[in-house]
Each structure stands twice: as C-alpha cells, then as structure tokens.
mmCIF file of C-alpha atoms and ligand atoms in Angstrom:
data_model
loop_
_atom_site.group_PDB
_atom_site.id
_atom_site.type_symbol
_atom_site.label_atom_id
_atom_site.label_comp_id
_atom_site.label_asym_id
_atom_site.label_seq_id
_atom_site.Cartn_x
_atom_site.Cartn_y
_atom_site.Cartn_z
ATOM 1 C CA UNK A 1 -18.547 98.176 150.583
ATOM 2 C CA UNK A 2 -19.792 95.640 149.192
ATOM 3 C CA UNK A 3 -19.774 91.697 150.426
ATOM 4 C CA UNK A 4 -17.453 89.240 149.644
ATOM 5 C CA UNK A 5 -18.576 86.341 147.693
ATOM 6 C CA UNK A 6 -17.633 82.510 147.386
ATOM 7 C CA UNK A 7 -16.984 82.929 143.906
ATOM 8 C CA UNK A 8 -14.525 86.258 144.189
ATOM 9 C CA UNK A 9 -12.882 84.100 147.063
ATOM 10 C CA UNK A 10 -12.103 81.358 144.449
ATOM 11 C CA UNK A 11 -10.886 83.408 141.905
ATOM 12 C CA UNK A 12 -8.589 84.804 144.412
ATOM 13 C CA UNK A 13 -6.863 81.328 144.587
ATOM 14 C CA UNK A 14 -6.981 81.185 140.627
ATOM 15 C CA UNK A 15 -5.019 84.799 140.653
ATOM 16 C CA UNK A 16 -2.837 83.810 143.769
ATOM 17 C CA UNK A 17 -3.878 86.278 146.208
ATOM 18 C CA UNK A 18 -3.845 84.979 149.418
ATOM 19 C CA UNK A 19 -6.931 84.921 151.478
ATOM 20 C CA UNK A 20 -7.570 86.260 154.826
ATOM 21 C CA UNK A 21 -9.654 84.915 157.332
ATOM 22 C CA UNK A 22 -10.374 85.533 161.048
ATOM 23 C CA UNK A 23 -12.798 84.333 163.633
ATOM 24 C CA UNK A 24 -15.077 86.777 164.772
ATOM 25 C CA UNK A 25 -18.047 86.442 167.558
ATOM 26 C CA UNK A 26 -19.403 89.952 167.952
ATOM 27 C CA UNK A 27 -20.287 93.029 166.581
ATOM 28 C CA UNK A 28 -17.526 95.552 167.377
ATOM 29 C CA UNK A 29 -14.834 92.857 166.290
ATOM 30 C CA UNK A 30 -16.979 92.107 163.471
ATOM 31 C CA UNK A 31 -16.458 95.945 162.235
ATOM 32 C CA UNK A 32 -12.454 95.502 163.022
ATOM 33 C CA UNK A 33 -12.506 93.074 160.295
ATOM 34 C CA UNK A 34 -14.093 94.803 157.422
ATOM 35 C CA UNK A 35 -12.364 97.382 158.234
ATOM 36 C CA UNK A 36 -8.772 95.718 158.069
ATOM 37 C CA UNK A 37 -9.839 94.143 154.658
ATOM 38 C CA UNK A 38 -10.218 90.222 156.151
ATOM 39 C CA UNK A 39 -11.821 88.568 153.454
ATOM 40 C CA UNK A 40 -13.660 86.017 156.038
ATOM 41 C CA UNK A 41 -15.208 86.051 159.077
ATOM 42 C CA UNK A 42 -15.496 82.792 160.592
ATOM 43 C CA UNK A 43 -18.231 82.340 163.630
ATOM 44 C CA UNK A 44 -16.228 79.295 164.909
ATOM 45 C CA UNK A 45 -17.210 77.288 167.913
ATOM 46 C CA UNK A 46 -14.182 78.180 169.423
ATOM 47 C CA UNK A 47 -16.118 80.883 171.481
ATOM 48 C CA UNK A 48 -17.042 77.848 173.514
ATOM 49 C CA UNK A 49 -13.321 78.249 174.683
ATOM 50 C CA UNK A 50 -12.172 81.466 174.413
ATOM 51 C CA UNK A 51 -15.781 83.569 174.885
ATOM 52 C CA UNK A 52 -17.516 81.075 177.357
ATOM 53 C CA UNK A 53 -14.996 79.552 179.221
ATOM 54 C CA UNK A 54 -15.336 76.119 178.220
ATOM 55 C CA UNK A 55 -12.485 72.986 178.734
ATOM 56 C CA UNK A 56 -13.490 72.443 174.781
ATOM 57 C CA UNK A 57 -15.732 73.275 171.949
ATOM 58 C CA UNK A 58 -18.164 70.182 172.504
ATOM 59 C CA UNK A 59 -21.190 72.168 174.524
ATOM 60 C CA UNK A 60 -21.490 75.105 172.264
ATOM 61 C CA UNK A 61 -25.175 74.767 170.903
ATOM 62 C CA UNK A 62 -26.730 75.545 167.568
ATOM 63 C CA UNK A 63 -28.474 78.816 169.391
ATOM 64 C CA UNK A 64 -25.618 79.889 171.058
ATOM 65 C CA UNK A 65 -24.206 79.714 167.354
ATOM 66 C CA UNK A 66 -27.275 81.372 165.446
ATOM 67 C CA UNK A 67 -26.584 84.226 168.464
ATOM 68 C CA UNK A 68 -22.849 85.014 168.253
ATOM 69 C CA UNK A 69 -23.646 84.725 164.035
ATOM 70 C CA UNK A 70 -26.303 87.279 164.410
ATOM 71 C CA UNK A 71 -23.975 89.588 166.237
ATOM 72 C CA UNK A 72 -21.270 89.221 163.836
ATOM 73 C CA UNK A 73 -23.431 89.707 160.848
ATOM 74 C CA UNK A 74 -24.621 93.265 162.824
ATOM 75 C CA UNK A 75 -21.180 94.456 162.406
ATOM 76 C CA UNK A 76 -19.900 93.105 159.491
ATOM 77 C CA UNK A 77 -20.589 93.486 155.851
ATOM 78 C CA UNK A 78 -18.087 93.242 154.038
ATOM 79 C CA UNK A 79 -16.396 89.660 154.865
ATOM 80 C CA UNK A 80 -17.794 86.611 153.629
ATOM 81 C CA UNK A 81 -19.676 85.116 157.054
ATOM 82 C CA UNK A 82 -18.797 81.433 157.704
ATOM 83 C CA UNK A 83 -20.787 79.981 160.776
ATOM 84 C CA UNK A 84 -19.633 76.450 162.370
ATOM 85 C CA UNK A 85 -22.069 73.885 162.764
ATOM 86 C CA UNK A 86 -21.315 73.033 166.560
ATOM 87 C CA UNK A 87 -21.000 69.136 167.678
ATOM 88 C CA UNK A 88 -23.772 66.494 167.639
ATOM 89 C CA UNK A 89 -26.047 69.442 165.336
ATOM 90 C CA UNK A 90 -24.926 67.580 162.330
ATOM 91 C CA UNK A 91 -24.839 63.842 163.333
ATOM 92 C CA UNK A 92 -27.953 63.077 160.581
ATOM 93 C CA UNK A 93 -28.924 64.892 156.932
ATOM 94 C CA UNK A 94 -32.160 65.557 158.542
ATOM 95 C CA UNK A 95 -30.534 67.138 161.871
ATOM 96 C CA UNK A 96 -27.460 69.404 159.924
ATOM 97 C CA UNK A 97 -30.324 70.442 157.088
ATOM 98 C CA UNK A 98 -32.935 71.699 160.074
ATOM 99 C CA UNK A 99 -29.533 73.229 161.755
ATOM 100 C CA UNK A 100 -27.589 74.800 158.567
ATOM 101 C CA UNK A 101 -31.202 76.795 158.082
ATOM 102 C CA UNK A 102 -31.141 77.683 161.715
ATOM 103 C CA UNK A 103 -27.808 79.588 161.080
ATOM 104 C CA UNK A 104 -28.432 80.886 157.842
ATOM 105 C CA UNK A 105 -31.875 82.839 158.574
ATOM 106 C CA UNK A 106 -30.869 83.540 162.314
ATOM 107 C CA UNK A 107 -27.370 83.876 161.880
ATOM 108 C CA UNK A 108 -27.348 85.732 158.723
ATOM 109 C CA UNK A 109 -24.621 83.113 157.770
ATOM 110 C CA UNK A 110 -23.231 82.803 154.102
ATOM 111 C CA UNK A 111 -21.716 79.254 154.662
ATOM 112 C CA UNK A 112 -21.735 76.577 157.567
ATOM 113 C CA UNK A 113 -18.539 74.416 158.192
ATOM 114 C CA UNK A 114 -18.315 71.043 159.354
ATOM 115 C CA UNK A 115 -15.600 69.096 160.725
ATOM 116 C CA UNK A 116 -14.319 65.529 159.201
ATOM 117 C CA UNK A 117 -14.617 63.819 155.689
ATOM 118 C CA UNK A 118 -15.403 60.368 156.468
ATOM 119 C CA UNK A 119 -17.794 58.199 154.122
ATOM 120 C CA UNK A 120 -20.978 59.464 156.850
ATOM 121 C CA UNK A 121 -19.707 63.002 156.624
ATOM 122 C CA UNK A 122 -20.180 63.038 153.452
ATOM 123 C CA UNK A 123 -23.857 61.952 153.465
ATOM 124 C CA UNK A 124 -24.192 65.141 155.287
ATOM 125 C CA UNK A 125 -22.619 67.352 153.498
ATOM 126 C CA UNK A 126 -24.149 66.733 150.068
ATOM 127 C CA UNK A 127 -27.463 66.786 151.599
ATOM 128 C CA UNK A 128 -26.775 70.311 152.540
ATOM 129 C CA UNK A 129 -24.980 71.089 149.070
ATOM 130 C CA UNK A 130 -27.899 69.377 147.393
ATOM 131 C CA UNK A 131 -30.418 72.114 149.590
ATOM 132 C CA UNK A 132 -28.486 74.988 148.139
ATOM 133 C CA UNK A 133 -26.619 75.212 151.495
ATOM 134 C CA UNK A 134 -22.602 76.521 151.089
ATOM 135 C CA UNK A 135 -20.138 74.088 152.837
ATOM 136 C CA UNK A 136 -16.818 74.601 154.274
ATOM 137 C CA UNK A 137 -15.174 71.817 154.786
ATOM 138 C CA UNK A 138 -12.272 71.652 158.186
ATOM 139 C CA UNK A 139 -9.646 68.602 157.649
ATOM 140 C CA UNK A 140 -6.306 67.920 159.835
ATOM 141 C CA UNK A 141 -6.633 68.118 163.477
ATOM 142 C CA UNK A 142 -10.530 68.157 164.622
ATOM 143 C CA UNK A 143 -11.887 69.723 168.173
ATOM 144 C CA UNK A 144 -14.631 67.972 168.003
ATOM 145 C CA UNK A 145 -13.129 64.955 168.258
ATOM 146 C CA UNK A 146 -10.805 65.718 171.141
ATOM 147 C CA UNK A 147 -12.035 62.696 173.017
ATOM 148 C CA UNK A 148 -11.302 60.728 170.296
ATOM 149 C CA UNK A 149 -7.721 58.469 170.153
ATOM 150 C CA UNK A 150 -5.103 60.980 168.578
ATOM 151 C CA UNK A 151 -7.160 63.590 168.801
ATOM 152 C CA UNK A 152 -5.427 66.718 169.759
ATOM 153 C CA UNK A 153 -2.439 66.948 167.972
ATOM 154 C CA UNK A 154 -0.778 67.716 164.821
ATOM 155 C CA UNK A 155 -2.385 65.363 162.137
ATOM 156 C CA UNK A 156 -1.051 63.962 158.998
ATOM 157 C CA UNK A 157 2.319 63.382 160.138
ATOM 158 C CA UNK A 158 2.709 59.443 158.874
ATOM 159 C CA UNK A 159 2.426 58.871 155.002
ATOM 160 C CA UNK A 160 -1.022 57.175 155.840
ATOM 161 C CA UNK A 161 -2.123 59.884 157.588
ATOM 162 C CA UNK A 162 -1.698 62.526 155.190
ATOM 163 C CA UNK A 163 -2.549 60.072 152.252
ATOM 164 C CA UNK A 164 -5.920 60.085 153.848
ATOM 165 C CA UNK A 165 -6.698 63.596 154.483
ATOM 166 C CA UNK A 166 -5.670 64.210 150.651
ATOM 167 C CA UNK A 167 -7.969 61.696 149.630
ATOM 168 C CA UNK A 168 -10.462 63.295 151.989
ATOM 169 C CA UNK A 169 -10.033 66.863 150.335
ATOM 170 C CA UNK A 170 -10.324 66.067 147.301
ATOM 171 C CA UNK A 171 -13.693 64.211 148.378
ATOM 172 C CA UNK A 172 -14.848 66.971 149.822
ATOM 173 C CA UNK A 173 -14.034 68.772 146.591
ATOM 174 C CA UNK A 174 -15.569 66.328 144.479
ATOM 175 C CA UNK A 175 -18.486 66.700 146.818
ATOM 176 C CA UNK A 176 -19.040 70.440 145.956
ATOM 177 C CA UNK A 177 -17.995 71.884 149.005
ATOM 178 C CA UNK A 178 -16.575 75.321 148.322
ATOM 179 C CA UNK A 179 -13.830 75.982 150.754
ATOM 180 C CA UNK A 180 -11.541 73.781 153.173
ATOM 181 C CA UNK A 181 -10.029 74.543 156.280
ATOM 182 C CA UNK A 182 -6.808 73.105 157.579
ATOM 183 C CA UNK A 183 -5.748 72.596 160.726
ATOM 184 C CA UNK A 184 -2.402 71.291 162.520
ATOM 185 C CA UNK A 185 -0.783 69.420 159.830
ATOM 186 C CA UNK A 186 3.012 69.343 158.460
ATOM 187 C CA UNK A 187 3.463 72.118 156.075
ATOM 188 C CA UNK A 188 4.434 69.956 153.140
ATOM 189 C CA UNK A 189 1.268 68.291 153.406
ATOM 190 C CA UNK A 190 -0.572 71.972 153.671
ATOM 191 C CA UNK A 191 0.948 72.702 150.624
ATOM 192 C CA UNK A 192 0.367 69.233 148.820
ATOM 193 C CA UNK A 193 -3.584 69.562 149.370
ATOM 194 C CA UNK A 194 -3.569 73.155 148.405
ATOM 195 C CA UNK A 195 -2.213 72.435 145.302
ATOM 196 C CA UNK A 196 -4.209 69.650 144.653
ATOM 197 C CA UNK A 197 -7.617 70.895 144.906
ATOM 198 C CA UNK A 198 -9.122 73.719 142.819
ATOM 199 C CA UNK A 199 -11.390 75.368 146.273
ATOM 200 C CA UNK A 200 -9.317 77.407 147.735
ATOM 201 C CA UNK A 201 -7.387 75.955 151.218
ATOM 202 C CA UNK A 202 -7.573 77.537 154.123
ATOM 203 C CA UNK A 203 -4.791 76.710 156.472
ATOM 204 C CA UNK A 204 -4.238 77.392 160.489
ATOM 205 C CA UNK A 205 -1.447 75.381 161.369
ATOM 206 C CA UNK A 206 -1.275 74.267 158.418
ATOM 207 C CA UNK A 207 1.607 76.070 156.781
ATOM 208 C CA UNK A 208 2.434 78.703 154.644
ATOM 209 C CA UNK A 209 1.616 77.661 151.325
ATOM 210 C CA UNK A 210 -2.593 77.559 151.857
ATOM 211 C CA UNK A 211 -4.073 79.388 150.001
ATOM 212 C CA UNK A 212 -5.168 81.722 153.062
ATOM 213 C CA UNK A 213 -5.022 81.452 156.860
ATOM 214 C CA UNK A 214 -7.481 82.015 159.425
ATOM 215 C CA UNK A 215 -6.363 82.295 162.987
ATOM 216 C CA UNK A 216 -8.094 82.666 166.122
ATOM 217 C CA UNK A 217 -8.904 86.610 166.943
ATOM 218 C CA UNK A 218 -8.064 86.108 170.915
ATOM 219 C CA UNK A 219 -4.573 84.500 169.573
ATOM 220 C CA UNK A 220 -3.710 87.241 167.549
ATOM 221 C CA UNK A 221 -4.357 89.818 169.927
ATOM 222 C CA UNK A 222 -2.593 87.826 172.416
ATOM 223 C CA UNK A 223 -5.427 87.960 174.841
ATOM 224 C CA UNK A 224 -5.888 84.460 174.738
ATOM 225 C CA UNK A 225 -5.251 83.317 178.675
ATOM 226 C CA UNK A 226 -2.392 80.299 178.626
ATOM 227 C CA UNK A 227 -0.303 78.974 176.216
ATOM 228 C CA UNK A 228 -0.557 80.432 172.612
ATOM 229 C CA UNK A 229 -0.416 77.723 169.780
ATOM 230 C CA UNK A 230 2.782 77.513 167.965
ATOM 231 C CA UNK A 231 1.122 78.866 164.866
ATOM 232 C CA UNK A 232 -0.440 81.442 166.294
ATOM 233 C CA UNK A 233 1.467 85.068 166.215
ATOM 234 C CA UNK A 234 0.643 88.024 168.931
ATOM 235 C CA UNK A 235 -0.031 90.799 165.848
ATOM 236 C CA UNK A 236 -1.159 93.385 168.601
ATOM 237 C CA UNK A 237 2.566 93.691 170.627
ATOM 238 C CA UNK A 238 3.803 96.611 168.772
ATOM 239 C CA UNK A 239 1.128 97.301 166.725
ATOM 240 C CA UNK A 240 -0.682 99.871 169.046
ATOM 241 C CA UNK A 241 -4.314 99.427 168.291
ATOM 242 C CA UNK A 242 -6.886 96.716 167.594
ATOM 243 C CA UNK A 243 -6.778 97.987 164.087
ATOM 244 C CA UNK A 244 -3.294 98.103 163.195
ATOM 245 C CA UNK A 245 -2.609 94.649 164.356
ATOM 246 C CA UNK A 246 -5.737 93.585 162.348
ATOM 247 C CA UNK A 247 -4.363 95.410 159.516
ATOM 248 C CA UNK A 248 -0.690 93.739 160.080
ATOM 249 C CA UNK A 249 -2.169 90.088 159.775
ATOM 250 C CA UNK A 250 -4.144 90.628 156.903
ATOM 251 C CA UNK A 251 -0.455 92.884 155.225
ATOM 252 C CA UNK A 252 1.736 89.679 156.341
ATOM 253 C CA UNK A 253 -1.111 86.883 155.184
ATOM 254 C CA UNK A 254 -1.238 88.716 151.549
ATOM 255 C CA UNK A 255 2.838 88.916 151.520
ATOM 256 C CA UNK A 256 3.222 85.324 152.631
ATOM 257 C CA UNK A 257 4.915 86.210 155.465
ATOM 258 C CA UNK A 258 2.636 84.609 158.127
ATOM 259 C CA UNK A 259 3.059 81.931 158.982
ATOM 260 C CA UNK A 260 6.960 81.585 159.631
ATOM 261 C CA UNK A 261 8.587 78.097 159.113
ATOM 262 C CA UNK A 262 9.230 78.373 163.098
ATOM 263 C CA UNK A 263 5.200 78.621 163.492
ATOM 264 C CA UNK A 264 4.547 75.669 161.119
ATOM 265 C CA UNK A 265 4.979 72.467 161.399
ATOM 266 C CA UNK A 266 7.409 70.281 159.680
HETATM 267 O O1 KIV B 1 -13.699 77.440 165.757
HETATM 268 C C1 KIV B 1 -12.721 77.941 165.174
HETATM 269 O O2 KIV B 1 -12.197 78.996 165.544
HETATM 270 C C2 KIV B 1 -12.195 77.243 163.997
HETATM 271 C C3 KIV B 1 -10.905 77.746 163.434
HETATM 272 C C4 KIV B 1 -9.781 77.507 164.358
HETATM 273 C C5 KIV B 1 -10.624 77.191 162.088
HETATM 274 O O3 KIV B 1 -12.777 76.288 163.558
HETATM 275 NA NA1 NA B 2 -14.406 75.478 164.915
#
C-alpha cells in the first residue's frame, strides 16, 4: 500500500470522488483505517475530550500531540496523516514554525491544521507554507474558541456570517493552504464554499455536498459517552465489527449518502 498524497487527494475533488477522513489517536485504530480505505487520518485535539477526559480541547499540548501522532503514524500507512496544532502552540510564526516541526519529525505528520482565518491567522499560516510546511485549514464552528462569544454553535447561519467564512476560505486558498475543514455550518453554505474553492473541502457538520467528511472515530462507533452530535451517525449498530462499520462510513461517504439532510444543518 502505498500512502496517500495531498496531490492524489486534490485530484480526487477534480474527478468527484468523495474523500474520506477520520480521526485517529492510536495505533490499532490507525490500522482500522487503512484498512477500510479512509483516505485521511486526522490526529485531532479532540483526544483532549474523548481520550483524556477533558471539559474541552484547550489543554491538549504540542507533546501530547507529537505522542498520539507518533502512535498513529505506527499503525497507519496508507492514509494521508493530518496532525492538529493544539491551542496557544500557534499564537506567533515563530511559536507554530518551532511547533509544526515538532509534529512533523516526532509525529511523523504529513500536514498540521489550524483553526480560524483571521488577518493574524494568516501571518501564521504562510509562514508555515512559506517553510515547506502543509496546512489544513478548519473554518465554521472553532473549539478552540469555545470561550469565545458564539462560540459553540452552528456558524454561518446569518448572511454576514457565512459571507465571512467564504471570504475566509478562499483566503486561506489564496494563501496556499491545501485542504479545509468545515465544521457546523448550514449545508447550503457547505456546499457554496466547496464549490468555490479549488482545495478540496472537508466538511463535519457541514453538509453533504463537501467534498469529503471527517467525523469523530468515538462518534461513529457510538462509544462516545453523552449526547452524540446531530451530524454524527453510530456506523457500528448493526455493523458487527470495528471493521465493517469503518468500511460502511467510508461505502456511504463515497455514495453521498452520509450525511442525511436530518444530520445537517439547514
Ligand atoms: O479534533 C478533531 O477531531 C477535529 C475534527 C472534528 C475536524 O478537528
Ligand atoms: Na481539532
């Protein structure tokens, strides 16, 4: 098998096949992917919650990420490895360039995303682009800014709203940032930014008409303790094994049959 790579990820979108991504934070999961077919693995900071325990993602550390990443990248080969850049490690160039390295040598990571496209982000971001660092971008709802008014919630609903994360996007894409993830927002406006950009879209929440989703592993097992998201769908009831409900996400991401309009937003 050989590795996925940013460029056969873009075509993808060119040819309209839908990608599929999942988050992944160790080594046996890791292997559960490649061998479903998941064309991403995303190390996302979400462990803070769902591995560690945490209220939100805000204490998960760059090590704890360059860990987790290491793990992954153990049991993994064939997905294309995206690592998050946890909160505060990316608050100056200098900080998210020393960082971004951490998780690429440590972590074995192929890409780092970062949350937000405002005017500051952007510093950031083509500081890394301009060190020959891959970015993912992550628009729409942000949980690292939970604290923040408006925070956790659907985004983009009010024509300013979603005016803005468009014009953010396609910033981001202007920027050189190779792939954007989308999260929470009304699936008209999923599919207005996915068809305006040429970088493929990745969407979680975000509607059906990304150009791939990514979903949280513990959600899609249903293992997640609580309330599951709205967009989120339990792939494991019925399904019978780890693998077959891996293999039943990436089967209903590729026939555009995940996510329904009932697990979208409208
Ligand atoms: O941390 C994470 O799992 C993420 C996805 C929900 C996109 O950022
Ligand atoms: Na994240």
């Amino acid at each position: 098998m050989s590795t996925r790579t940013l460029e056969q990820l873009q075509a993808m979108k060119r040819a309209g096949e839908k990608i599929a991504c999942l988050t992944a934070y160790d080594a046996s999961f890791a292997h559960w992917l490649d061998a479903a077919d998941v064309d991403i693995a995303l190390v996302g900071d979400s462990l803070g919650m769902v591995v560690q325990g945490q209220a939100s993602t805000l204490p998960v550390t760059v090590e704890q990420m360059v860990y987790h990443a290491a793990c992954v990248a153990r049991g993994c080969r064939q997905a294309y490895r995206i690592v998050d850049m946890p909160y505060k490690s990316y608050d100056t160039p200098e900080h998210a360039l020393t960082n971004a390295r951490r998780l690429l040598q440590g972590g074995e990571a192929m890409m780092v995303k970062l949350e937000g496209g405002a005017p500051a982000q952007l510093a950031v971001i083509e500081s890394l682009l301009g060190a020959g660092i891959p970015v993912c971008g992550h628009l729409g709802l942000l949980p690292q800014s939970v604290r923040e008014p408006g925070g956790y919630r659907v985004q983009g609903r009010e024509p300013e709203a979603a005016e803005r994360i468009l014009n953010q996007a396609q910033a981001l894409e202007r920027a050189g940032v190779g792939l954007l993830i989308l999260e929470a927002v009304p699936a008209a406006l999923g599919r207005r930014v996915s068809e305006a950009l040429q970088i493929p879209v990745i969407g979680i929440g975000a509607g059906v008409h990304c150009d791939g989703q990514v979903l949280v592993l513990y959600d899609l097992l249903g293992i997640t303790p609580g309330k599951r998201p709205r967009f989120s769908r339990d792939f494991l009831a019925g399904a019978g094994s780890v693998e077959a409900a891996l293999r039943a996400y990436v089967q209903a991401v590729k026939a555009g049959e995940f996510p329904s309009a009932a697990e979208s937003f409208n």
